[in-house]
mmCIF file of C-alpha atoms in Angstrom:
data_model
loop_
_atom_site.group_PDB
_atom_site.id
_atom_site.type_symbol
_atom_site.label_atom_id
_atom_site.label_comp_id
_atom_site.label_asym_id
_atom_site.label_seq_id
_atom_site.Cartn_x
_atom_site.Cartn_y
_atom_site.Cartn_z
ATOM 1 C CA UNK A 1 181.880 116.427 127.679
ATOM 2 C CA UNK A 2 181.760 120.339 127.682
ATOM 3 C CA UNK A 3 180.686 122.084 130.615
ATOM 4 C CA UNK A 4 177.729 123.560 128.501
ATOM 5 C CA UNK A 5 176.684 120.233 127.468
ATOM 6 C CA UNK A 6 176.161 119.093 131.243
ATOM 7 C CA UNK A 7 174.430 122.437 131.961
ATOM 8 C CA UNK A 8 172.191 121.348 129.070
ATOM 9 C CA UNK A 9 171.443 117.700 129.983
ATOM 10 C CA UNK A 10 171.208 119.285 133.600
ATOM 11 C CA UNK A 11 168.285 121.867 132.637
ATOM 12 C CA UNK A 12 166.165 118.853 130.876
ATOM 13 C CA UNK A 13 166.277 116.766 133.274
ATOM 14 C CA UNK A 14 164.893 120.035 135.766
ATOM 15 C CA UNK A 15 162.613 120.739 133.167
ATOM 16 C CA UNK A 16 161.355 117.136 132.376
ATOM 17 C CA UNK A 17 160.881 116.505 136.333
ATOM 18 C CA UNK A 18 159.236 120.004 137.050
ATOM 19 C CA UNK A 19 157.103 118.848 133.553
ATOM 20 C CA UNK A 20 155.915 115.064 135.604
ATOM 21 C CA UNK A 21 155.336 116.764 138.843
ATOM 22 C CA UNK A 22 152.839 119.186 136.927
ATOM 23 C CA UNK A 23 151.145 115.996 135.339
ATOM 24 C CA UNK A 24 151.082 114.229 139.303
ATOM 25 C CA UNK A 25 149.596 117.059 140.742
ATOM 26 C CA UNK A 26 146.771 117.493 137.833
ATOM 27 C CA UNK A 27 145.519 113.880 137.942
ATOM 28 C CA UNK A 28 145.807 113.806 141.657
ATOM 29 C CA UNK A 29 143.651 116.782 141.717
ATOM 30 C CA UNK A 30 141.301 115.196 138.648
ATOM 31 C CA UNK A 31 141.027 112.055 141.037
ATOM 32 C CA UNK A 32 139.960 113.379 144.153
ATOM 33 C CA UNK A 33 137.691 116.160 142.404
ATOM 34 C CA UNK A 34 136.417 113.300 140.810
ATOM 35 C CA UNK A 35 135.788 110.890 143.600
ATOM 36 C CA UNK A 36 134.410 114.012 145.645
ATOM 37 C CA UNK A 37 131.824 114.594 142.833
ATOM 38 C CA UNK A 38 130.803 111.443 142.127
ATOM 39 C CA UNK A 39 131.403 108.653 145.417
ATOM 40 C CA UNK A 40 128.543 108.220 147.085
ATOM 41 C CA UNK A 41 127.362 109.707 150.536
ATOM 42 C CA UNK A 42 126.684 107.117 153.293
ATOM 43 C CA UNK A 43 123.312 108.713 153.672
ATOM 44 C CA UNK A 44 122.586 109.661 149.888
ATOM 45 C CA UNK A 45 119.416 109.344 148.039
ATOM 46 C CA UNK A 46 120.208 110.059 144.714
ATOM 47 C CA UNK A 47 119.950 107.506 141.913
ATOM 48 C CA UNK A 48 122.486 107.907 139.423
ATOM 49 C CA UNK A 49 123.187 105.943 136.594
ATOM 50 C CA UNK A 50 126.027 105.932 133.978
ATOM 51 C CA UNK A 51 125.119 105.050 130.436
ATOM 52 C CA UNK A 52 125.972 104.903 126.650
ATOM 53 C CA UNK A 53 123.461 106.063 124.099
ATOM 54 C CA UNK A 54 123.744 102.875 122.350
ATOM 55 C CA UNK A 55 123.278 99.714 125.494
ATOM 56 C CA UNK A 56 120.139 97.858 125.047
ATOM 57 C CA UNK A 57 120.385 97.203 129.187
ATOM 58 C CA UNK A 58 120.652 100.952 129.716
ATOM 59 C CA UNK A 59 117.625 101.781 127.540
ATOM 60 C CA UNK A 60 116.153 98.887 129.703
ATOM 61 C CA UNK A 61 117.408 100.623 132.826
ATOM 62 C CA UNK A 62 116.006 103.821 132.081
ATOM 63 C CA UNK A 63 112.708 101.873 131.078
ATOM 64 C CA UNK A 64 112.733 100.686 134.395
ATOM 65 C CA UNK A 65 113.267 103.754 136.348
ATOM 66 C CA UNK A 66 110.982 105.393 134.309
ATOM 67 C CA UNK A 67 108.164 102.987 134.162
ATOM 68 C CA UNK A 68 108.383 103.119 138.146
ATOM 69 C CA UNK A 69 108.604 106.576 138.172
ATOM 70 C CA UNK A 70 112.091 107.008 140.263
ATOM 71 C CA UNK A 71 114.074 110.021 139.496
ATOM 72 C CA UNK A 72 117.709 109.879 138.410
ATOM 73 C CA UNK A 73 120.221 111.374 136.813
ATOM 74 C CA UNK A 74 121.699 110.113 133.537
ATOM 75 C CA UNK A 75 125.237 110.371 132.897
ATOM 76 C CA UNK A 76 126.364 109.559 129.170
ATOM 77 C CA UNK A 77 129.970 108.051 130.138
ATOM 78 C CA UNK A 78 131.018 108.935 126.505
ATOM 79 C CA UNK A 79 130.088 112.439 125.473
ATOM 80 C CA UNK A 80 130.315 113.645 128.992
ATOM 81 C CA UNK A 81 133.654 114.270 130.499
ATOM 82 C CA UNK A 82 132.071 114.457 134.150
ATOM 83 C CA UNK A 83 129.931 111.177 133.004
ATOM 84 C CA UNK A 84 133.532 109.663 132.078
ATOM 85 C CA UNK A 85 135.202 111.080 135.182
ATOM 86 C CA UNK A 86 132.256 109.322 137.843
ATOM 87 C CA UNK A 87 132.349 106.317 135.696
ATOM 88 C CA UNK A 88 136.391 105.955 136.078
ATOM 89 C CA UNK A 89 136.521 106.890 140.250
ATOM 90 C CA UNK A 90 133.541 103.880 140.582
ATOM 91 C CA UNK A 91 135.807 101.736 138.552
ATOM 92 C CA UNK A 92 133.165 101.084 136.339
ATOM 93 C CA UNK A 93 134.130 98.567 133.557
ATOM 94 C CA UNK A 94 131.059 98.257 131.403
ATOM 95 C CA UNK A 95 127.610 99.875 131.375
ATOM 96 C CA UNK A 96 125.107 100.513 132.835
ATOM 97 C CA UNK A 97 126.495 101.230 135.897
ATOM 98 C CA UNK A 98 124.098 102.450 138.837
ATOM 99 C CA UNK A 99 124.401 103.890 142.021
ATOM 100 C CA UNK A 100 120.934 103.916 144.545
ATOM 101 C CA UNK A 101 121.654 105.969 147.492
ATOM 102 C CA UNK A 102 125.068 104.113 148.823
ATOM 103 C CA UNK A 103 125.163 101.047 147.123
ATOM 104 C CA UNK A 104 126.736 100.673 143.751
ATOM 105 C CA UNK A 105 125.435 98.297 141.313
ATOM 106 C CA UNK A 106 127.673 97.069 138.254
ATOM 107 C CA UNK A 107 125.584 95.908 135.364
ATOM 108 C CA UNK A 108 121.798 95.798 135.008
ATOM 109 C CA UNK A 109 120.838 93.697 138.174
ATOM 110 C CA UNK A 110 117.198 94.514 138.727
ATOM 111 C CA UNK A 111 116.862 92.243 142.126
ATOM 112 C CA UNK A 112 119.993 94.039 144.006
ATOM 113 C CA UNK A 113 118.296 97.537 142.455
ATOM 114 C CA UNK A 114 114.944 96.891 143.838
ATOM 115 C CA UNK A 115 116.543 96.107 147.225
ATOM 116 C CA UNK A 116 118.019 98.647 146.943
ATOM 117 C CA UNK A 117 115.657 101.343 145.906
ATOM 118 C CA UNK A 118 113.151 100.034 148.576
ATOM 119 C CA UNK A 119 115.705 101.020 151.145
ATOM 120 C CA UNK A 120 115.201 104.489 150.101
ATOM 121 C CA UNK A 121 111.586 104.068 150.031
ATOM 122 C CA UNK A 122 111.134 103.830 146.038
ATOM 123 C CA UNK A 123 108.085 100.902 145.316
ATOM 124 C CA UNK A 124 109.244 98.864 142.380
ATOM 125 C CA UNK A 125 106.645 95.885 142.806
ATOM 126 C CA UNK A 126 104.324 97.264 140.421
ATOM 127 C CA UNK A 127 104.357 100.037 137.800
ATOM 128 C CA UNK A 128 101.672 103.160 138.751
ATOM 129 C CA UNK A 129 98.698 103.299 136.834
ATOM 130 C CA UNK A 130 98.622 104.875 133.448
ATOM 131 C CA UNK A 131 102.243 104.820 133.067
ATOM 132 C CA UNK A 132 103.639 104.884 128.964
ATOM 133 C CA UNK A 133 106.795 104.688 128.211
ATOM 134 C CA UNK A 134 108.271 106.409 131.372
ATOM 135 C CA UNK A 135 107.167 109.593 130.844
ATOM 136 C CA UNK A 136 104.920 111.518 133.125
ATOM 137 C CA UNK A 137 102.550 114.187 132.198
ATOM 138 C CA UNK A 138 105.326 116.873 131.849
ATOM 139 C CA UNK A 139 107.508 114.727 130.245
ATOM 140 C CA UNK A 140 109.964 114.651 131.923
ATOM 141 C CA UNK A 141 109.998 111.487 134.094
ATOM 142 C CA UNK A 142 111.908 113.058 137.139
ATOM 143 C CA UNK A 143 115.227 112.742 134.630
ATOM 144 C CA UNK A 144 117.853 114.929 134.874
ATOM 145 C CA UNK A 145 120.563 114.007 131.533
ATOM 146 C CA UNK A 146 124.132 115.034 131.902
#
């Protein structure tokens, strides 16, 4: 082989290594930005739920969170690349996936919600009087979409 031809192979090979070290560091970085934006807080209160526009059980869960008047934030796992990001660091396989304070809750599991949502203090035996279709009178419904 000619010397230039080793300098060659010698410079891709720099190239292609400086090229996956770049690509390690950015999804190292993606992953822990992501798991510090999205894990939950041993002492958090937030409800947070990650959703697709088109699950009947997350139109159910907002339905529920709405009816009982709980505020949440919505995060649409497919048009939202932080929504996709949370959803990937929970290891979240299929939706609705919901996180109440600490505890996170794959799939629409009303009993192991309403424990948990009563640890933070939320009531979910009965719906508040005069509640229609989740929305209060500003219309709003304590939601917060993302």
């Amino acid at each position: 082989m000619a010397a230039s031809s080793v300098n060659d192979l010698a410079r891709y090979r720099r190239i292609a290594l400086y090229a996956a070290l770049v690509l390690a560091l950015t999804l190292l970085f993606l992953d822990r930005t992501a798991a510090w934006l999205h894990r939950p807080d041993p002492d958090s209160r937030a409800v947070v739920i990650y959703t697709t526009s088109w699950c009947p059980y997350c139109k159910q869960l907002r339905a529920f969170l709405d009816e009982h008047r709980i505020p949440y934030t919505d995060y649409d796992v497919e048009h939202s690349f932080n929504g996709g990001m949370g959803f990937w660091t929970l290891r979240g396989r299929g939706v609705p996936l919901v996180v109440v304070g600490a505890d996170i809750i794959y799939g629409l599991d009303v009993g192991k919600m309403k424990e948990s949502l009563k640890r933070l203090g939320y009531e979910t035996g009965t719906p508040p009087p005069g509640r229609s279709h989740g929305l209060d009178e500003a219309g709003s419904g304590g939601v917060s979409r993302l």
